[in-house]
């Protein structure tokens, strides 16, 4: 029996509002999204929208739930495939196909999940639980784990894979849809089989440089603000990391903050620049050691993941990117692409010296960026390992031997 016309019309209008909100959140972030702007986008007035969603937070939750439900469906469809290789291939293909549909004009299908942490705890917790259900499905792509160590390995693979497909919408803008089929194939190959010519080889060397956090006594006030803001934004998101909270964490006044920064966005940009400066310094440190390029690259990766896992001040997560205005986003993404291209250059040199197998270095550079970026979210996962080196090696095995390598 078909639904009554009134019920169907209600559902269609509600769906249109959710789609419009998804577009707004992707473009300007949760904080800048308003019911009035959402209403304007679909030719309604704000009062009409409040009939469906009395509060903005309810609409934001609906947007996130829709994205998570789509991700869960895509993960389940992939899990239904007969083996790990087929599941990985299907999952990547579905995300590439989704981006192609969006490029063709379908809007509001997915929303970046980066600002879930900015929501109040009572609505944030169910969303995080939903995301963890998606993680559990993806973890099962790799088979039934035999013990806690294998479960931890599959968890790392799931985490890295999800971050890779969620970063894909950002760097996919650099490609024509005519190239998507080729990108899909290269994307799968990199994640399935890893990077080095000798599968599983991972012998990072220690790098020397000034990118680790020093004692607070050695930091000036502006440096202290950057550290505190980076940690707080990573934990609470842009909206949750208020100027008051940042100042209180340092036992200083808001006036001290505004002595160094005109506005909060300026602080976020400064945090990005500081993080990218640190990442660049590690890259340059790795390029300076006298060995083959895979060893240089793996040394850089080990150092960056160590920062994300164990340093008091990790690198700023790209979650903060969503809250910036369009011009600032372009600046941040441009800097990120430069770092990815430097990784690509190391891979090209590694292919030339025989230490890296033939892969697409530009695609691999973006996979590396998402893998390093996502390591912060795996801090709790890393704590289960008695030795930091084992945590780093296990996490980066997705790149050193690929996600389809048998566990030892």
CSV table of C-alpha atoms in Angstrom, one decimal:
chain,number,residue,atom,x,y,z
A,1,UNK,CA,0.0,0.0,0.0
A,2,UNK,CA,1.4,3.4,-0.9
A,3,UNK,CA,1.9,6.1,1.8
A,4,UNK,CA,-0.8,8.8,2.1
A,5,UNK,CA,0.1,11.9,0.1
A,6,UNK,CA,0.5,14.1,3.2
A,7,UNK,CA,2.9,11.6,4.8
A,8,UNK,CA,4.9,11.3,1.6
A,9,UNK,CA,5.0,15.1,1.1
A,10,UNK,CA,6.2,15.5,4.7
A,11,UNK,CA,9.0,13.0,4.2
A,12,UNK,CA,10.1,14.5,0.9
A,13,UNK,CA,10.2,18.0,2.4
A,14,UNK,CA,12.1,16.8,5.4
A,15,UNK,CA,14.6,15.0,3.2
A,16,UNK,CA,15.1,18.2,1.1
A,17,UNK,CA,15.8,20.2,4.3
A,18,UNK,CA,18.4,17.6,5.4
A,19,UNK,CA,20.0,17.7,2.0
A,20,UNK,CA,20.2,21.5,2.0
A,21,UNK,CA,21.7,21.4,5.5
A,22,UNK,CA,24.3,18.9,4.5
A,23,UNK,CA,25.4,21.2,1.7
A,24,UNK,CA,25.6,24.1,4.1
A,25,UNK,CA,27.6,22.2,6.7
A,26,UNK,CA,30.0,21.0,4.1
A,27,UNK,CA,30.5,24.5,2.8
A,28,UNK,CA,30.6,26.6,6.0
A,29,UNK,CA,30.6,24.3,8.9
A,30,UNK,CA,28.1,23.6,11.7
A,31,UNK,CA,28.6,26.9,13.5
A,32,UNK,CA,27.9,29.1,10.5
A,33,UNK,CA,24.9,26.9,9.3
A,34,UNK,CA,21.6,28.6,10.1
A,35,UNK,CA,18.0,27.4,9.7
A,36,UNK,CA,17.4,30.6,7.8
A,37,UNK,CA,20.1,29.8,5.2
A,38,UNK,CA,18.9,26.2,4.9
A,39,UNK,CA,15.4,27.5,4.3
A,40,UNK,CA,16.5,30.0,1.7
A,41,UNK,CA,18.4,27.3,-0.2
A,42,UNK,CA,15.1,25.4,-0.9
A,43,UNK,CA,12.7,28.3,-1.2
A,44,UNK,CA,11.2,28.1,2.3
A,45,UNK,CA,11.0,30.5,5.2
A,46,UNK,CA,12.7,29.7,8.5
A,47,UNK,CA,9.4,29.1,10.3
A,48,UNK,CA,8.6,26.3,7.8
A,49,UNK,CA,11.9,24.6,8.6
A,50,UNK,CA,11.3,24.8,12.4
A,51,UNK,CA,8.1,22.8,11.8
A,52,UNK,CA,10.3,19.9,10.8
A,53,UNK,CA,13.3,20.7,13.0
A,54,UNK,CA,12.5,23.0,16.0
A,55,UNK,CA,16.2,23.4,16.8
A,56,UNK,CA,19.3,23.5,14.6
A,57,UNK,CA,21.0,20.8,16.6
A,58,UNK,CA,18.2,18.4,15.7
A,59,UNK,CA,18.7,19.1,12.0
A,60,UNK,CA,22.5,18.7,12.4
A,61,UNK,CA,22.0,15.3,14.0
A,62,UNK,CA,19.7,14.2,11.2
A,63,UNK,CA,22.3,15.2,8.7
A,64,UNK,CA,25.0,13.2,10.4
A,65,UNK,CA,22.7,10.2,10.9
A,66,UNK,CA,22.0,10.2,7.2
A,67,UNK,CA,25.7,10.1,6.3
A,68,UNK,CA,26.4,7.4,8.9
A,69,UNK,CA,23.5,5.3,7.6
A,70,UNK,CA,24.9,5.6,4.1
A,71,UNK,CA,28.3,4.7,5.3
A,72,UNK,CA,26.9,1.7,7.2
A,73,UNK,CA,25.0,0.5,4.1
A,74,UNK,CA,28.2,0.9,1.9
A,75,UNK,CA,30.2,-1.1,4.5
A,76,UNK,CA,27.6,-3.8,4.7
A,77,UNK,CA,27.4,-4.1,1.0
A,78,UNK,CA,31.2,-4.5,0.9
A,79,UNK,CA,31.2,-7.0,3.7
A,80,UNK,CA,28.8,-9.2,1.7
A,81,UNK,CA,31.6,-9.8,-0.8
A,82,UNK,CA,33.3,-13.2,-0.6
A,83,UNK,CA,36.8,-12.3,0.5
A,84,UNK,CA,39.0,-9.4,1.9
A,85,UNK,CA,40.3,-8.3,-1.5
A,86,UNK,CA,36.8,-8.1,-2.9
A,87,UNK,CA,35.5,-6.3,0.1
A,88,UNK,CA,38.2,-3.7,0.0
A,89,UNK,CA,37.8,-3.2,-3.8
A,90,UNK,CA,34.0,-2.9,-3.5
A,91,UNK,CA,34.2,-0.4,-0.6
A,92,UNK,CA,36.7,1.9,-2.5
A,93,UNK,CA,34.6,1.6,-5.7
A,94,UNK,CA,31.4,2.6,-3.9
A,95,UNK,CA,33.1,5.7,-2.5
A,96,UNK,CA,34.5,6.7,-5.9
A,97,UNK,CA,31.1,6.1,-7.5
A,98,UNK,CA,29.4,8.2,-4.8
A,99,UNK,CA,31.8,11.1,-5.5
A,100,UNK,CA,31.0,10.8,-9.2
A,101,UNK,CA,27.3,11.0,-8.5
A,102,UNK,CA,27.9,14.1,-6.4
A,103,UNK,CA,30.0,15.6,-9.2
A,104,UNK,CA,27.2,14.9,-11.6
A,105,UNK,CA,24.8,17.1,-9.5
A,106,UNK,CA,23.4,15.0,-6.7
A,107,UNK,CA,23.7,17.2,-3.6
A,108,UNK,CA,23.5,16.6,0.2
A,109,UNK,CA,24.4,12.9,0.0
A,110,UNK,CA,27.2,13.0,2.5
A,111,UNK,CA,28.5,15.3,5.1
A,112,UNK,CA,32.0,15.5,6.6
A,113,UNK,CA,31.8,14.1,10.1
A,114,UNK,CA,34.5,16.3,11.4
A,115,UNK,CA,32.4,18.4,13.8
A,116,UNK,CA,30.5,15.6,15.6
A,117,UNK,CA,32.6,16.4,18.6
A,118,UNK,CA,31.3,19.9,18.7
A,119,UNK,CA,27.8,18.7,19.6
A,120,UNK,CA,26.5,18.3,23.1
A,121,UNK,CA,27.3,15.0,24.8
A,122,UNK,CA,23.6,13.7,24.8
A,123,UNK,CA,23.4,13.9,21.0
A,124,UNK,CA,27.1,13.2,20.3
A,125,UNK,CA,27.3,9.9,22.0
A,126,UNK,CA,24.6,8.1,19.9
A,127,UNK,CA,26.4,9.4,16.7
A,128,UNK,CA,29.7,8.2,17.9
A,129,UNK,CA,28.2,4.8,18.7
A,130,UNK,CA,26.8,4.7,15.2
A,131,UNK,CA,30.2,5.5,13.8
A,132,UNK,CA,31.8,2.7,15.9
A,133,UNK,CA,29.3,0.3,14.4
A,134,UNK,CA,30.6,1.3,10.9
A,135,UNK,CA,34.2,0.7,12.2
A,136,UNK,CA,33.2,-2.7,13.4
A,137,UNK,CA,31.8,-3.7,10.0
A,138,UNK,CA,34.9,-2.5,8.2
A,139,UNK,CA,37.1,-4.3,10.7
A,140,UNK,CA,35.4,-7.5,9.6
A,141,UNK,CA,36.4,-7.0,6.0
A,142,UNK,CA,39.7,-8.6,6.9
A,143,UNK,CA,38.3,-11.8,8.4
A,144,UNK,CA,37.6,-13.2,11.8
A,145,UNK,CA,40.4,-12.3,14.3
A,146,UNK,CA,42.0,-15.1,16.2
A,147,UNK,CA,43.2,-13.1,19.2
A,148,UNK,CA,43.4,-9.5,20.6
A,149,UNK,CA,46.6,-8.7,18.6
A,150,UNK,CA,44.9,-9.6,15.3
A,151,UNK,CA,41.8,-7.6,16.3
A,152,UNK,CA,44.0,-4.6,17.0
A,153,UNK,CA,45.7,-5.0,13.6
A,154,UNK,CA,42.3,-5.2,11.9
A,155,UNK,CA,41.1,-2.2,13.9
A,156,UNK,CA,44.1,-0.1,12.6
A,157,UNK,CA,43.3,-1.2,9.0
A,158,UNK,CA,39.7,-0.2,9.4
A,159,UNK,CA,40.6,3.2,10.9
A,160,UNK,CA,43.1,4.0,8.2
A,161,UNK,CA,40.7,2.8,5.4
A,162,UNK,CA,37.8,4.9,6.7
A,163,UNK,CA,40.0,8.0,7.0
A,164,UNK,CA,41.3,7.4,3.5
A,165,UNK,CA,37.8,7.3,1.9
A,166,UNK,CA,36.7,10.3,4.0
A,167,UNK,CA,39.8,12.4,2.8
A,168,UNK,CA,39.1,11.3,-0.8
A,169,UNK,CA,36.4,14.0,-1.3
A,170,UNK,CA,39.0,16.7,-0.6
A,171,UNK,CA,41.7,15.6,-3.0
A,172,UNK,CA,39.3,14.2,-5.6
A,173,UNK,CA,38.7,17.8,-6.7
A,174,UNK,CA,42.1,17.7,-8.4
A,175,UNK,CA,40.9,15.1,-10.8
A,176,UNK,CA,38.4,14.9,-13.7
A,177,UNK,CA,35.7,12.2,-13.3
A,178,UNK,CA,37.2,10.7,-16.5
A,179,UNK,CA,40.2,9.8,-14.3
A,180,UNK,CA,38.1,8.3,-11.5
A,181,UNK,CA,38.3,4.7,-12.7
A,182,UNK,CA,42.0,4.8,-12.9
A,183,UNK,CA,42.3,6.5,-9.5
A,184,UNK,CA,40.0,3.8,-8.0
A,185,UNK,CA,42.4,1.1,-9.3
A,186,UNK,CA,45.5,2.8,-8.0
A,187,UNK,CA,43.8,3.6,-4.7
A,188,UNK,CA,43.0,-0.1,-4.2
A,189,UNK,CA,46.4,-1.2,-5.2
A,190,UNK,CA,48.1,1.1,-2.6
A,191,UNK,CA,45.9,0.1,0.3
A,192,UNK,CA,45.9,-3.6,-0.6
A,193,UNK,CA,49.6,-4.1,-1.2
A,194,UNK,CA,51.5,-1.3,0.5
A,195,UNK,CA,54.4,0.8,-0.8
A,196,UNK,CA,57.9,-0.8,-0.5
A,197,UNK,CA,59.3,-3.0,-3.2
A,198,UNK,CA,60.1,-5.5,-0.5
A,199,UNK,CA,56.8,-6.2,1.1
A,200,UNK,CA,56.8,-5.7,4.9
A,201,UNK,CA,60.2,-3.9,5.0
A,202,UNK,CA,60.1,-1.3,7.8
A,203,UNK,CA,63.4,-0.1,9.2
A,204,UNK,CA,63.0,3.5,10.2
A,205,UNK,CA,66.0,5.5,11.3
A,206,UNK,CA,65.9,8.0,14.1
A,207,UNK,CA,65.6,11.6,12.9
A,208,UNK,CA,67.0,14.6,14.7
A,209,UNK,CA,65.1,17.9,14.7
A,210,UNK,CA,63.2,20.5,16.6
A,211,UNK,CA,59.6,19.3,16.2
A,212,UNK,CA,58.9,17.7,19.5
A,213,UNK,CA,57.1,19.5,22.4
A,214,UNK,CA,59.5,21.1,24.9
A,215,UNK,CA,58.8,21.8,28.6
A,216,UNK,CA,56.2,24.5,29.0
A,217,UNK,CA,58.8,26.7,30.8
A,218,UNK,CA,60.7,27.0,27.5
A,219,UNK,CA,57.6,28.2,25.6
A,220,UNK,CA,56.6,31.8,25.1
A,221,UNK,CA,53.0,32.8,25.6
A,222,UNK,CA,52.0,32.6,21.9
A,223,UNK,CA,53.6,29.2,21.6
A,224,UNK,CA,51.7,28.1,24.7
A,225,UNK,CA,48.4,29.3,23.1
A,226,UNK,CA,49.2,27.3,19.9
A,227,UNK,CA,49.8,24.1,21.9
A,228,UNK,CA,46.7,24.5,24.1
A,229,UNK,CA,44.5,25.4,21.1
A,230,UNK,CA,45.8,22.4,19.1
A,231,UNK,CA,45.1,19.9,21.8
A,232,UNK,CA,41.7,21.4,22.6
A,233,UNK,CA,40.5,21.7,19.0
A,234,UNK,CA,41.6,18.0,18.4
A,235,UNK,CA,39.6,16.9,21.4
A,236,UNK,CA,36.5,19.2,21.2
A,237,UNK,CA,36.4,20.5,17.7
A,238,UNK,CA,36.4,24.2,16.6
A,239,UNK,CA,33.2,25.1,18.4
A,240,UNK,CA,34.1,23.3,21.6
A,241,UNK,CA,37.5,24.9,21.9
A,242,UNK,CA,36.3,28.3,22.9
A,243,UNK,CA,38.6,31.2,23.6
A,244,UNK,CA,37.6,31.1,27.3
A,245,UNK,CA,38.5,27.4,27.6
A,246,UNK,CA,41.8,27.9,25.9
A,247,UNK,CA,42.7,30.8,28.1
A,248,UNK,CA,41.5,29.0,31.3
A,249,UNK,CA,43.7,26.0,30.4
A,250,UNK,CA,46.7,28.3,30.5
A,251,UNK,CA,45.5,30.4,33.6
A,252,UNK,CA,45.5,33.6,31.5
A,253,UNK,CA,42.9,36.1,30.5
A,254,UNK,CA,41.0,36.4,27.3
A,255,UNK,CA,42.8,39.7,26.9
A,256,UNK,CA,46.1,37.8,26.6
A,257,UNK,CA,44.6,35.7,23.8
A,258,UNK,CA,43.6,38.8,21.8
A,259,UNK,CA,47.0,40.4,22.4
A,260,UNK,CA,48.4,37.7,20.1
A,261,UNK,CA,45.4,37.0,17.8
A,262,UNK,CA,42.7,39.2,16.3
A,263,UNK,CA,40.1,36.4,16.1
A,264,UNK,CA,39.7,32.7,16.8
A,265,UNK,CA,40.1,31.9,13.1
A,266,UNK,CA,43.5,33.5,13.2
A,267,UNK,CA,44.5,31.1,16.0
A,268,UNK,CA,43.2,28.1,14.0
A,269,UNK,CA,45.2,29.1,11.0
A,270,UNK,CA,48.3,29.6,13.1
A,271,UNK,CA,47.8,26.1,14.6
A,272,UNK,CA,47.6,24.7,11.1
A,273,UNK,CA,50.7,26.5,10.0
A,274,UNK,CA,52.5,25.3,13.1
A,275,UNK,CA,51.5,21.7,12.5
A,276,UNK,CA,52.4,21.9,8.8
A,277,UNK,CA,55.8,23.5,9.7
A,278,UNK,CA,56.5,20.6,12.0
A,279,UNK,CA,55.5,18.1,9.4
A,280,UNK,CA,57.6,19.8,6.8
A,281,UNK,CA,60.6,19.8,9.2
A,282,UNK,CA,60.2,16.0,9.7
A,283,UNK,CA,60.1,15.5,5.9
A,284,UNK,CA,63.2,17.6,5.4
A,285,UNK,CA,64.9,15.7,8.2
A,286,UNK,CA,64.1,12.4,6.6
A,287,UNK,CA,65.3,13.6,3.2
A,288,UNK,CA,68.6,14.4,4.8
A,289,UNK,CA,69.6,10.9,5.9
A,290,UNK,CA,71.9,8.9,3.5
A,291,UNK,CA,69.9,5.8,2.6
A,292,UNK,CA,67.4,4.6,0.1
A,293,UNK,CA,64.1,6.6,-0.3
A,294,UNK,CA,61.8,4.0,1.3
A,295,UNK,CA,63.9,4.1,4.4
A,296,UNK,CA,63.8,7.9,4.4
A,297,UNK,CA,60.0,7.9,3.9
A,298,UNK,CA,59.4,5.2,6.5
A,299,UNK,CA,61.6,7.2,9.0
A,300,UNK,CA,59.4,10.2,8.4
A,301,UNK,CA,56.2,8.3,8.8
A,302,UNK,CA,57.4,6.6,12.0
A,303,UNK,CA,58.4,10.0,13.4
A,304,UNK,CA,55.1,11.7,12.5
A,305,UNK,CA,52.9,8.8,13.8
A,306,UNK,CA,55.0,8.9,17.0
A,307,UNK,CA,54.1,12.6,17.3
A,308,UNK,CA,50.4,11.8,16.8
A,309,UNK,CA,50.4,8.9,19.3
A,310,UNK,CA,52.7,10.1,22.1
A,311,UNK,CA,53.7,13.8,21.9
A,312,UNK,CA,51.9,16.1,24.3
A,313,UNK,CA,51.1,18.4,21.3
A,314,UNK,CA,50.0,16.3,18.3
A,315,UNK,CA,49.5,17.8,14.9
A,316,UNK,CA,46.2,19.6,14.3
A,317,UNK,CA,43.5,17.3,12.9
A,318,UNK,CA,41.9,18.4,9.7
A,319,UNK,CA,38.6,18.3,11.6
A,320,UNK,CA,39.3,22.1,12.2
A,321,UNK,CA,39.2,22.6,8.4
A,322,UNK,CA,35.5,22.4,8.2
A,323,UNK,CA,34.9,25.5,10.4
A,324,UNK,CA,37.1,27.8,8.4
A,325,UNK,CA,35.7,30.2,5.7
A,326,UNK,CA,36.3,29.3,2.0
A,327,UNK,CA,39.4,31.5,1.5
A,328,UNK,CA,41.1,30.1,4.6
A,329,UNK,CA,40.2,26.5,3.6
A,330,UNK,CA,41.9,27.0,0.3
A,331,UNK,CA,45.1,28.2,2.0
A,332,UNK,CA,45.1,25.2,4.3
A,333,UNK,CA,44.3,22.6,1.6
A,334,UNK,CA,47.0,24.2,-0.6
A,335,UNK,CA,49.6,23.7,2.1
A,336,UNK,CA,48.4,20.2,2.7
A,337,UNK,CA,48.7,19.4,-1.0
A,338,UNK,CA,52.3,20.7,-1.0
A,339,UNK,CA,53.2,18.3,1.8
A,340,UNK,CA,51.5,15.4,0.0
A,341,UNK,CA,53.4,16.3,-3.2
A,342,UNK,CA,56.7,16.1,-1.2
A,343,UNK,CA,55.7,12.6,-0.1
A,344,UNK,CA,55.0,11.9,-3.7
A,345,UNK,CA,58.4,13.1,-4.7
A,346,UNK,CA,60.0,10.8,-2.1
A,347,UNK,CA,58.0,7.9,-3.6
A,348,UNK,CA,59.1,8.8,-7.1
A,349,UNK,CA,62.7,8.8,-6.0
A,350,UNK,CA,62.1,5.5,-4.3
A,351,UNK,CA,60.7,4.0,-7.4
A,352,UNK,CA,63.8,5.2,-9.2
A,353,UNK,CA,66.2,3.6,-6.7
A,354,UNK,CA,64.1,0.4,-6.5
A,355,UNK,CA,63.1,0.7,-2.9
A,356,UNK,CA,59.5,1.6,-3.7
A,357,UNK,CA,57.3,-0.5,-6.0
A,358,UNK,CA,55.7,1.1,-9.0
A,359,UNK,CA,52.6,2.9,-7.7
A,360,UNK,CA,50.8,6.2,-8.4
A,361,UNK,CA,52.8,8.6,-6.2
A,362,UNK,CA,50.2,11.3,-6.2
A,363,UNK,CA,47.4,9.0,-4.9
A,364,UNK,CA,49.9,7.4,-2.4
A,365,UNK,CA,50.9,10.9,-1.2
A,366,UNK,CA,47.2,11.6,-0.3
A,367,UNK,CA,46.8,8.2,1.4
A,368,UNK,CA,49.9,9.0,3.5
A,369,UNK,CA,48.5,12.3,4.5
A,370,UNK,CA,45.2,10.8,5.7
A,371,UNK,CA,47.1,8.0,7.5
A,372,UNK,CA,49.2,10.4,9.4
A,373,UNK,CA,46.3,12.7,10.1
A,374,UNK,CA,44.1,9.9,11.4
A,375,UNK,CA,46.8,8.6,13.8
A,376,UNK,CA,45.8,11.1,16.4
A,377,UNK,CA,42.4,9.4,16.7
A,378,UNK,CA,44.2,6.1,17.4
A,379,UNK,CA,46.0,7.4,20.5
A,380,UNK,CA,43.9,5.2,22.8
A,381,UNK,CA,44.4,2.3,20.5
A,382,UNK,CA,48.2,2.8,20.7
A,383,UNK,CA,48.2,2.7,24.5
A,384,UNK,CA,47.4,-1.0,24.5
A,385,UNK,CA,51.0,-1.7,23.2
A,386,UNK,CA,53.7,-2.0,25.8
A,387,UNK,CA,56.3,-0.5,23.4
A,388,UNK,CA,55.7,2.6,21.3
A,389,UNK,CA,57.7,1.1,18.4
A,390,UNK,CA,55.3,-1.9,18.2
A,391,UNK,CA,52.3,0.4,18.1
A,392,UNK,CA,53.9,2.5,15.3
A,393,UNK,CA,55.0,-0.6,13.3
A,394,UNK,CA,51.5,-2.2,13.6
A,395,UNK,CA,49.7,1.0,12.6
A,396,UNK,CA,52.0,1.7,9.6
A,397,UNK,CA,51.9,-1.9,8.4
A,398,UNK,CA,48.9,-0.8,6.3
A,399,UNK,CA,51.5,1.1,4.2
A,400,UNK,CA,54.6,-1.1,4.7
A,401,UNK,CA,52.9,-4.4,3.6
A,402,UNK,CA,49.3,-3.5,2.7
A,403,UNK,CA,45.9,-4.3,4.2
A,404,UNK,CA,45.6,-7.7,2.6
A,405,UNK,CA,48.9,-9.1,4.0
A,406,UNK,CA,48.4,-12.1,6.3
A,407,UNK,CA,48.8,-11.2,10.0
A,408,UNK,CA,51.7,-12.8,11.7
